[in-house]
Coordinates of C-alpha atoms and ligand atoms in Angstrom, one line a residue:
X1 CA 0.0 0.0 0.0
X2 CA 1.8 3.4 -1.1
X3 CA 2.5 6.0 1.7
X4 CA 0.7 8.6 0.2
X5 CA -2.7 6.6 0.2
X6 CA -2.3 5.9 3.9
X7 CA -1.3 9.3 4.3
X8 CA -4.6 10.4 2.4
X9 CA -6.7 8.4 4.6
X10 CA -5.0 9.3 7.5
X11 CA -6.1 13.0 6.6
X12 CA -9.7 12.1 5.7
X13 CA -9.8 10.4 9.7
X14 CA -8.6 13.2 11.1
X15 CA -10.5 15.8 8.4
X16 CA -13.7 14.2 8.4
X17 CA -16.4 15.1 10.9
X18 CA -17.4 12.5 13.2
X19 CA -21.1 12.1 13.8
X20 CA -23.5 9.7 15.2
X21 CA -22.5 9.9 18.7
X22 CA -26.0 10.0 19.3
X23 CA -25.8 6.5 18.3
X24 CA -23.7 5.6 22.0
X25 CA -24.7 2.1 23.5
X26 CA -26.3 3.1 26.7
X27 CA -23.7 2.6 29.8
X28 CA -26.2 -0.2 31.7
X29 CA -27.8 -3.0 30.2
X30 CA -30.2 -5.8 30.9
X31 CA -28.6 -9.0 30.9
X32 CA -29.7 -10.8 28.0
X33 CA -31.5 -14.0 28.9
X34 CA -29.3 -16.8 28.3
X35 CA -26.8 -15.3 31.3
X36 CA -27.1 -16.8 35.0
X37 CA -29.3 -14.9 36.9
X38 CA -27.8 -13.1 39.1
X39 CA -27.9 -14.1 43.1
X40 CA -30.8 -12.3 43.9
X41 CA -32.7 -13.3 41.3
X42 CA -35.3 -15.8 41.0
X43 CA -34.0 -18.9 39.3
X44 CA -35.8 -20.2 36.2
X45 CA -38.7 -22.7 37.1
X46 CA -36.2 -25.2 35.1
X47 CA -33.6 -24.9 36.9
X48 CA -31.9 -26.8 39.8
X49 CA -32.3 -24.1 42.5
X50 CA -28.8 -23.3 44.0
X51 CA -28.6 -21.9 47.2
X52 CA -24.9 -20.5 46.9
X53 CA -24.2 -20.2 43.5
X54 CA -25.6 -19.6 40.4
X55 CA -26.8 -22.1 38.0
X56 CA -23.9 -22.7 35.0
X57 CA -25.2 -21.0 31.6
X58 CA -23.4 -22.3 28.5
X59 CA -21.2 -19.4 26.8
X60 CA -22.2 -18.3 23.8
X61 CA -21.6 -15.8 21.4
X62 CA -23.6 -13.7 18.7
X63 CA -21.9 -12.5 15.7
X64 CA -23.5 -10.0 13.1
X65 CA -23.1 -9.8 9.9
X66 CA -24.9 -9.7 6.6
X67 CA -23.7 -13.0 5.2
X68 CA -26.9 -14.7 4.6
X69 CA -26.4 -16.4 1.1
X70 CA -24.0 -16.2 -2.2
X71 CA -21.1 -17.4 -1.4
X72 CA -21.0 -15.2 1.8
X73 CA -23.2 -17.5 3.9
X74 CA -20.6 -20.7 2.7
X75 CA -17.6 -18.3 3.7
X76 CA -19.2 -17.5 7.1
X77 CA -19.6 -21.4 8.0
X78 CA -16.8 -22.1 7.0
X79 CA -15.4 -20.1 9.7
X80 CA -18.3 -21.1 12.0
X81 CA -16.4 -24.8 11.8
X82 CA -13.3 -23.7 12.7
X83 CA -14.5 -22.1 15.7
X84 CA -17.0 -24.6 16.9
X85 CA -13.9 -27.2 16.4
X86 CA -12.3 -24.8 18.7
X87 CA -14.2 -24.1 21.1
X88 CA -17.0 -26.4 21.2
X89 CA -18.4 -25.3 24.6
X90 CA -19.9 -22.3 23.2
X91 CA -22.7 -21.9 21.2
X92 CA -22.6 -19.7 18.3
X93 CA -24.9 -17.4 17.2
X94 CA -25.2 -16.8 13.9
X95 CA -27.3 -13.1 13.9
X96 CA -26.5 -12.4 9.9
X97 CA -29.7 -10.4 8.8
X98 CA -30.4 -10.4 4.3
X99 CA -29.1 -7.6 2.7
X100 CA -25.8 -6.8 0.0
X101 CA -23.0 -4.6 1.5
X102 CA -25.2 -4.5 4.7
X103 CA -27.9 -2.3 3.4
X104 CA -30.6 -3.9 5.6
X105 CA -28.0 -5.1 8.3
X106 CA -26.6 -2.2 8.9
X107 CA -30.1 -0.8 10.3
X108 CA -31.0 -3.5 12.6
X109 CA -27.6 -3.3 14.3
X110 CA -28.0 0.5 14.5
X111 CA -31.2 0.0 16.4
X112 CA -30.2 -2.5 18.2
X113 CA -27.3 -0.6 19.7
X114 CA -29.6 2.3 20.5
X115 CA -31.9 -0.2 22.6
X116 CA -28.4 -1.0 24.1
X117 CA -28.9 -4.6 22.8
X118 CA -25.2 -5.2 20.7
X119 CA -24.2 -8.2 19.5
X120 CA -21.4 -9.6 20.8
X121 CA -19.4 -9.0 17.3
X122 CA -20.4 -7.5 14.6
X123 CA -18.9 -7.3 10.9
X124 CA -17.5 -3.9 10.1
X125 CA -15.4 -2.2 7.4
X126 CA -12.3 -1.0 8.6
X127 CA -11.3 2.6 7.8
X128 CA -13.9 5.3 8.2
X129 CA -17.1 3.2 8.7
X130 CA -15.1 1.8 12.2
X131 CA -13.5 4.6 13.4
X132 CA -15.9 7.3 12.2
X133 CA -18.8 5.5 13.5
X134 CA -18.4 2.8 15.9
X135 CA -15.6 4.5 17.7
X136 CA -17.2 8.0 17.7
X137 CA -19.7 6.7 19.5
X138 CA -18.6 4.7 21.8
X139 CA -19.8 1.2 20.9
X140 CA -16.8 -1.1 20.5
X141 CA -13.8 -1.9 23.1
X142 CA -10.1 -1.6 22.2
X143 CA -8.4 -4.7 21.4
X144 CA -4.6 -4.4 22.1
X145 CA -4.5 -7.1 24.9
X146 CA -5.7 -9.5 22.3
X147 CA -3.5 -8.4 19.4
X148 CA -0.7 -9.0 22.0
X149 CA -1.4 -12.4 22.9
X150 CA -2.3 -13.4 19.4
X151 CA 0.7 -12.0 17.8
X152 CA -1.6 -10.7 15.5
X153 CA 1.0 -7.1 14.4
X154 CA 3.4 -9.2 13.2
X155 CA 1.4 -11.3 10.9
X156 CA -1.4 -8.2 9.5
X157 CA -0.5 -5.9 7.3
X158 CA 1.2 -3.1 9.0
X159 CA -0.8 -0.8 6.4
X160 CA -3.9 -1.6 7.4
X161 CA -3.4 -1.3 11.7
X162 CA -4.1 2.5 11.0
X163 CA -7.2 2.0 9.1
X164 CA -8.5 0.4 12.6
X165 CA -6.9 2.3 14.6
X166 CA -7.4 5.6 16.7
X167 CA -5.4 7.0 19.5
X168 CA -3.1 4.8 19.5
X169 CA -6.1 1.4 20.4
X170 CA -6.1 -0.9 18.0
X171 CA -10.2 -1.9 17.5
X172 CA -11.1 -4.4 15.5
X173 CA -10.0 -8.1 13.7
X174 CA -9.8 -8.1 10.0
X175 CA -10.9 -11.2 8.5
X176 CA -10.4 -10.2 4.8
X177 CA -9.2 -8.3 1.8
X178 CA -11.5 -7.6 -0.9
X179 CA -11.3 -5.8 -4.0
X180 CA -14.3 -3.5 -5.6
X181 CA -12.7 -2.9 -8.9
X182 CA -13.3 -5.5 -10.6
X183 CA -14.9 -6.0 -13.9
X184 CA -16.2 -9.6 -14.4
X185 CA -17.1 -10.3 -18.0
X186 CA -18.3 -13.7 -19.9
X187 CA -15.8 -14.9 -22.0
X188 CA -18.0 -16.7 -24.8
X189 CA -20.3 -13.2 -25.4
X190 CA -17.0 -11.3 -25.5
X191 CA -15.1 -13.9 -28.5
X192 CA -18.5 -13.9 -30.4
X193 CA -18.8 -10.6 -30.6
X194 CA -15.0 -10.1 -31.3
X195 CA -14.4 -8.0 -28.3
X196 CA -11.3 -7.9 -26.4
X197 CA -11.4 -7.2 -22.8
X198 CA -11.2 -3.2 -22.3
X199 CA -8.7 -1.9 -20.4
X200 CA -9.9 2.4 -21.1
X201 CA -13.2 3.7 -20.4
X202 CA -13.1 4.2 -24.5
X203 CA -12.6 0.5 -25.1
X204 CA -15.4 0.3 -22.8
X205 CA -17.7 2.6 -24.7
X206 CA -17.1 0.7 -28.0
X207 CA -17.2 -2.8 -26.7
X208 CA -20.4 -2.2 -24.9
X209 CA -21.5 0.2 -28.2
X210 CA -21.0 -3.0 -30.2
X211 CA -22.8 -5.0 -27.7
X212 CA -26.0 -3.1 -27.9
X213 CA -26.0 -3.3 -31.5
X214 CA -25.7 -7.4 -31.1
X215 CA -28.9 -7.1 -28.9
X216 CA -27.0 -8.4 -25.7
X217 CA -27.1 -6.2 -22.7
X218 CA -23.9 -4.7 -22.2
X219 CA -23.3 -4.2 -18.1
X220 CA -25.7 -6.0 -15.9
X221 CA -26.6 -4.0 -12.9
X222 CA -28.4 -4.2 -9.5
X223 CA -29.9 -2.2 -6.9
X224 CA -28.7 1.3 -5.7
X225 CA -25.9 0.3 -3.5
X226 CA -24.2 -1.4 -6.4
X227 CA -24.9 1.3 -8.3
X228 CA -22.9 3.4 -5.8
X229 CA -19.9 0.6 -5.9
X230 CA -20.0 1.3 -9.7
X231 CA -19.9 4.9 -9.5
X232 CA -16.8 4.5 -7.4
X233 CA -15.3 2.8 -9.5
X234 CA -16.2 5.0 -12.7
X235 CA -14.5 7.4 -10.4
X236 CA -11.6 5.8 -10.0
X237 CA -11.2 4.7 -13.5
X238 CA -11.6 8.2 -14.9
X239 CA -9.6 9.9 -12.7
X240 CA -6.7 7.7 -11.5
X241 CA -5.6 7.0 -8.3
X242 CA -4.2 9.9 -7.4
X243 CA -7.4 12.7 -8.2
X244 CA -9.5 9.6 -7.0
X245 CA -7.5 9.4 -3.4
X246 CA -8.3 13.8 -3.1
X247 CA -11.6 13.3 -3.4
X248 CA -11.7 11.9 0.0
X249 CA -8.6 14.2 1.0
X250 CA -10.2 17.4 -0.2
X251 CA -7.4 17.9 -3.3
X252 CA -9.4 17.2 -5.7
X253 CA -12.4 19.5 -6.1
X254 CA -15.6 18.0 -6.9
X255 CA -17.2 20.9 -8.6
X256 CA -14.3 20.6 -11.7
X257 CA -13.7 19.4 -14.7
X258 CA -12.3 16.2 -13.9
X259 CA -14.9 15.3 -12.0
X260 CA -17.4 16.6 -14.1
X261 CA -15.9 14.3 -17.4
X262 CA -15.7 11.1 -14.5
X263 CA -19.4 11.7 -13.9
X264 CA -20.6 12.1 -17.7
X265 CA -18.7 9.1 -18.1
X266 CA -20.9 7.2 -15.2
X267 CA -24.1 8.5 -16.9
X268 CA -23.1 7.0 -20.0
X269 CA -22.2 3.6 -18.5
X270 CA -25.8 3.5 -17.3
X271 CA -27.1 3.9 -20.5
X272 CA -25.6 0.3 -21.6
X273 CA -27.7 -1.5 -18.5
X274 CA -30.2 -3.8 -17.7
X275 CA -33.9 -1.9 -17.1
X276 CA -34.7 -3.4 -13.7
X277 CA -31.5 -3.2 -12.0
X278 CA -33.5 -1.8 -8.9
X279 CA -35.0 -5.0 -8.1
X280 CA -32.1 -6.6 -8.8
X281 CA -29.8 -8.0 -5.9
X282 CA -26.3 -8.1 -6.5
X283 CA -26.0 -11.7 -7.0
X284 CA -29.0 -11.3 -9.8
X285 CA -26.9 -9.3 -11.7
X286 CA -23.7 -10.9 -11.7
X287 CA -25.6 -13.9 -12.3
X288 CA -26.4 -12.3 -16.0
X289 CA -23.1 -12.5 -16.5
X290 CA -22.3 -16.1 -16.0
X291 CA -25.8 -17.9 -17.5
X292 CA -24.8 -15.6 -20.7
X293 CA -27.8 -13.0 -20.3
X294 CA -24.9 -9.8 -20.4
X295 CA -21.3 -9.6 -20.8
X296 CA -20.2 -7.1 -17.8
X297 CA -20.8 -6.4 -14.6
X298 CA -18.8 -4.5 -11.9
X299 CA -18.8 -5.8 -8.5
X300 CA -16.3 -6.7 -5.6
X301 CA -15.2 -10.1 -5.8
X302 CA -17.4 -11.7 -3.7
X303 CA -18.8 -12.5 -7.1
X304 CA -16.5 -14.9 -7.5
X305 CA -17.4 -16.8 -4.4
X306 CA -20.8 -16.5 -5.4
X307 CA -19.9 -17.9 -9.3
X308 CA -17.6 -20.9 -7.3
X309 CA -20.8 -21.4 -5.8
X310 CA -22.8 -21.7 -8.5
X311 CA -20.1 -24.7 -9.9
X312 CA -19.5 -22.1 -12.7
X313 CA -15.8 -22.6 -13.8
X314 CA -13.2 -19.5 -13.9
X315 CA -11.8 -18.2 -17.4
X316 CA -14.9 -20.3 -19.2
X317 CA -18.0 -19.0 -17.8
X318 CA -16.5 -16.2 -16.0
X319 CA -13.6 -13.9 -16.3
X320 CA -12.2 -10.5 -14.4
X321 CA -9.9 -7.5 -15.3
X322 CA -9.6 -4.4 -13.0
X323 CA -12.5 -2.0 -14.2
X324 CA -11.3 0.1 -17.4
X325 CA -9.0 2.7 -16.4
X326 CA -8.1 1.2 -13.2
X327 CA -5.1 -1.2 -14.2
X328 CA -2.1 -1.4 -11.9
X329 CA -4.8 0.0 -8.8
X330 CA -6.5 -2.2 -6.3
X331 CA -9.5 -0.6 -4.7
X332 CA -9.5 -2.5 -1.7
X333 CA -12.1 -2.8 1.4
X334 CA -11.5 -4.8 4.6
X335 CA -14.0 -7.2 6.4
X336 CA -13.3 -7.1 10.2
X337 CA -15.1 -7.9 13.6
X338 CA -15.3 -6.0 16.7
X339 CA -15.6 -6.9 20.3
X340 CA -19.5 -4.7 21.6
X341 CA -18.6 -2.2 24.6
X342 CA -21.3 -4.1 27.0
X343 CA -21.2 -7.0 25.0
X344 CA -23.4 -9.4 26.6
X345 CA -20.6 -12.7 26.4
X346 CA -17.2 -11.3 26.2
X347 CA -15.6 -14.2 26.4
X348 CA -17.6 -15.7 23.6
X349 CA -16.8 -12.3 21.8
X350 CA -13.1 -13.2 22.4
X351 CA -12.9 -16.6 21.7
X352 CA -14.3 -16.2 18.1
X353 CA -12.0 -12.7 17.6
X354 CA -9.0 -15.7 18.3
X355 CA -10.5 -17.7 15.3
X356 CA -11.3 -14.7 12.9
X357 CA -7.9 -13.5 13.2
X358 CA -5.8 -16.9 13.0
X359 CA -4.3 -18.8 10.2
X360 CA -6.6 -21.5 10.5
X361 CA -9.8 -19.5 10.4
X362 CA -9.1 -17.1 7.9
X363 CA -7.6 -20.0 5.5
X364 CA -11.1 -21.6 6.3
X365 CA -13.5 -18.4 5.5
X366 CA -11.5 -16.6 2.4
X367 CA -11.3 -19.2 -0.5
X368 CA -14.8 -19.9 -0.5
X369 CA -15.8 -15.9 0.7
X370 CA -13.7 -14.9 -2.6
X371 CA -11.1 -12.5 -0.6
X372 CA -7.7 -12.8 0.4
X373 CA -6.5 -13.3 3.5
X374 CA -5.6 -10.1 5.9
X375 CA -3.4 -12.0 7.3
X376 CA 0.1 -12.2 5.3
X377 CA 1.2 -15.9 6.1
X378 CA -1.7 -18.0 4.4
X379 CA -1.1 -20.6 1.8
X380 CA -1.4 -19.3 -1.2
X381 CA -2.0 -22.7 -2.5
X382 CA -5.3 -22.7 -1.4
X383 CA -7.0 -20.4 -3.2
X384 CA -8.3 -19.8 -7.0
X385 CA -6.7 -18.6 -9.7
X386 CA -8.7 -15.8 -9.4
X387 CA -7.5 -15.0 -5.8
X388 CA -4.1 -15.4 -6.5
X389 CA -3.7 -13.4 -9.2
X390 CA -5.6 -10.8 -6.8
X391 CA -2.8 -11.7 -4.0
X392 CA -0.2 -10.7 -6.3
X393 CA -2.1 -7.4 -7.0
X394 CA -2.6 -6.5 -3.9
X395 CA 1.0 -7.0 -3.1
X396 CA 1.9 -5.0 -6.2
X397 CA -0.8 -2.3 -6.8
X398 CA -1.2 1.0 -6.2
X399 CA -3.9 0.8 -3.2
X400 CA -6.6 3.2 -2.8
X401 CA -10.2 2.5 -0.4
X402 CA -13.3 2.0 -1.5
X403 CA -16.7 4.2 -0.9
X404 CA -19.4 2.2 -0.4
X405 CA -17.8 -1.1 1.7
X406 CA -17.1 1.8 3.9
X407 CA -12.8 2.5 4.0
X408 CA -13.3 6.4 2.5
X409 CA -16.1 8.2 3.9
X410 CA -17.7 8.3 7.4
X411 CA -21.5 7.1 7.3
X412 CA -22.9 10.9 7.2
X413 CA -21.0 11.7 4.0
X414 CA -22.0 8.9 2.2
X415 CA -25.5 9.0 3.3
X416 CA -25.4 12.3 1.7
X417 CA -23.5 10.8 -1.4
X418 CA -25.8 8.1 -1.5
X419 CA -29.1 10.7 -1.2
X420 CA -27.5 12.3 -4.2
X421 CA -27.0 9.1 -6.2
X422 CA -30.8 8.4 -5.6
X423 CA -32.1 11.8 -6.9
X424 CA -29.6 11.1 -10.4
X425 CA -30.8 8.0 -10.9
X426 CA -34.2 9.3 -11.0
X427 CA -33.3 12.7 -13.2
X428 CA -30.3 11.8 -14.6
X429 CA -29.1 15.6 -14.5
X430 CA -25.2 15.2 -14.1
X431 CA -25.2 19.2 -13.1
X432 CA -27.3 18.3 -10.1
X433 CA -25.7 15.6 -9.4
X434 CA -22.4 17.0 -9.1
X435 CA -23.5 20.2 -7.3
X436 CA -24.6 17.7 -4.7
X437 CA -21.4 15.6 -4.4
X438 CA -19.4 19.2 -3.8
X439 CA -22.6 20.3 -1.3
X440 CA -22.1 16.6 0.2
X441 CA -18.2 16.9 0.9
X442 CA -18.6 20.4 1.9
X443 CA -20.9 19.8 4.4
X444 CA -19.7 16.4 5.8
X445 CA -16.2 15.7 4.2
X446 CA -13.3 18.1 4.4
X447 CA -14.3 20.0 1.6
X448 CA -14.4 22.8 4.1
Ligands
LIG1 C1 -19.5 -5.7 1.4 C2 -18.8 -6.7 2.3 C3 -18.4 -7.9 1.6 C4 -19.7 -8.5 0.9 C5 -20.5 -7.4 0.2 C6 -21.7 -7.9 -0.5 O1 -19.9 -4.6 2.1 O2 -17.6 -6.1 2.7 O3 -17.9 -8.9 2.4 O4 -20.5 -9.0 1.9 O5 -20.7 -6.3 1.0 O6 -22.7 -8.3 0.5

């Protein structure tokens, strides 16, 4: 990862404003109900009344996330295995809620740590979504103790300890690398039409230009959220790493020209997709791509867990390139889990933090999630050509975070970005739409 993006991001943590404290898990909290009652308590009419002592509870643990199918789900219980292998005296409880990039997820946990009912552990994205949200407000404990028994500084990457990091407290366990720029095409649609993979946004154009004409649809899309991860990557591929990285820094200015060409170019892209990409999840779309119904689609590579899934076979039904424009970058996002201030088993909590940052569990979890490890010592041999070839990219890319999987902006600004999106979806005015993003920085990013 180059200096100069951690520098960036280091700016945007310390630029950004940080919001949401109103979101603060409460200081006291009802024991949930699977914890011994406490002495003066009545004991449970099933129970063996103690006199002395409390009846023994089995340990658990819940962990959220939004890993409910596609891949994800498989990744997740893969995991689940490891641990239960582990530790087999504590139940595990698996509290994913339905939902791409967390959309749905993301909700229920934010009410539920209002009620001052957290999980145990929940799935967050390390950069700005931790630190600008669960940190500001108060909801997750420091880890350090833990990285210190389990060694873990000397085995993650040292670049991505800041990303998770504030005041010097180290606060949460990545599990994963993934990458969102990634363009996964279909082979067979691409050699019949005589197309070869694009590497520029105007190799894009014509390919996809060529692609209408032979009645296929060119870029399969979903719902909004994707549509976000595609405009980040439009971004990115129009402006290059380095004008892409100021956007989040505040050197690049969203009301210019730049920007202005990166977002006439995301308007055109949407002209080459499928009609009902609202009601589309992300693994619908990408699933046009590999039964043959469209030739592109942009989306992290989860998708390729998801096509392993599906017993589709990589380089014949499926193939990847970074998105045009993007080659030589890896837009990356991080997967990690955090231990609930007032978390209701934090021993549970710990124990399955041990398994989500070993060898053995993130070896378990990543080939069939489609990410990397975070970790730097897994065997390589375990994973897809797919992954590998993204191991050696992210080992020789220029790195820069992504938007929506939450490593860039804090959860205001994109909301705002997002709320923006929405509205140019609908009217398709690229004017509006960039007066918004420069409104949306200036208000919540450090566009100052
Ligand atoms: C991301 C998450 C990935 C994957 C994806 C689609 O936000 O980081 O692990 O779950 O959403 O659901």
């Amino acid at each position: 990862m180059s200096k100069k993006f951690l520098y960036s991001l280091m700016a945007a943590l310390v630029l950004t404003a940080i919001v949401l404290t109103a979101c603060g898990a409460p200081a006291t909290q009802a024991p949930a109900a699977t914890e011994a009652p406490a002495a003066t308590e009545a004991p449970a009419a099933t129970e063996a009344p103690a006199a002395t002592e409390a009846p023994a509870a089995k340990e658990q643990v819940e962990v959220f996330s939004w890993w409910t199918g596609g891949g994800e789900a498989a990744g997740l219980e893969a995991m689940i295995k490891v641990f239960n292998a582990e530790y087999p005296d504590i139940e595990f409880i698996n509290a994913a809620v339905a939902g791409g990039a967390g959309t749905n997820a993301r909700a229920v946990l934010a009410t539920r740590l209002q009620a001052g009912e957290p999980p145990d552990s929940w799935q967050g994205h390390a950069g700005q979504e931790l630190i600008g949200t669960y940190v500001a407000g108060g909801q997750i404990e420091p880890l350090n103790a833990l990285y210190e028994e389990e060694g873990w500084l000397d085995v993650m990457p040292e670049t991505l300890i800041p990303l998770i990091s504030d005041s010097g407290n180290i606060y949460s366990v990545p599990v994963n690398i993934h990458r969102a720029n990634v363009l996964w095409y279909n082979p067979t649609i691409l050699k019949e039409n005589n197309i070869e993979v694009p590497t520029t946004m105007e190799e894009w154009f014509a390919a996809m230009d060529k692609l209408t004409a032979a009645g296929v649809t060119p870029l399969a899309l979903g719902e909004q959220w994707t549509q976000m991860h595609l405009l980040e990557t439009v971004l990115l591929g129009s402006l290059g790493a380095e004008a892409y990285n100021g956007l989040w820094d505040g050197t690049t200015d969203w009301s210019g020209p730049e920007v202005k060409a990166a977002l006439d170019n995301y308007a055109k892209i949407l002209n080459y997709t499928n009609s009902d990409a609202a009601s589309l999840s992300w693994q619908d779309a990408a699933q046009l791509v590999v039964n043959g119904d469209a030739a592109f689609n942009v989306m992290g590579d989860w998708a390729e867990g998801y096509f392993r899934e599906l017993g589709k076979v990589p380089m014949t039904d499926y193939g990847w390139a970074p998105v045009p424009g993007s080659v030589g970058v890896f837009q990356f996002l991080s997967d990690s889990f955090t231990l609930a201030v007032n978390a209701p088993h934090p021993e549970g909590a710990k124990a399955w933090l041990k398994i989500a940052g070993s060898k053995a569990g993130q070896e378990a979890f990543n080939p069939v999630k489609g990410s990397i490890c975070a970790r730097t010592d897994c065997d390589k041999t375990l994973f897809g050509e797919y992954l590998q070839s993204a191991m050696d990219d992210w080992a020789s890319n220029v790195v820069v975070g992504s938007l929506t999987h939450g490593v860039v902006a804090n959860d205001s600004w994109k909301s705002e970005i997002d709320t923006a999106l929405g509205l140019f979806i609908a009217d398709k005015n690229v004017e509006t739409f960039q007066a918004a993003l420069a409104a949306a920085c200036a208000s919540s990013g450090p566009c100052k």
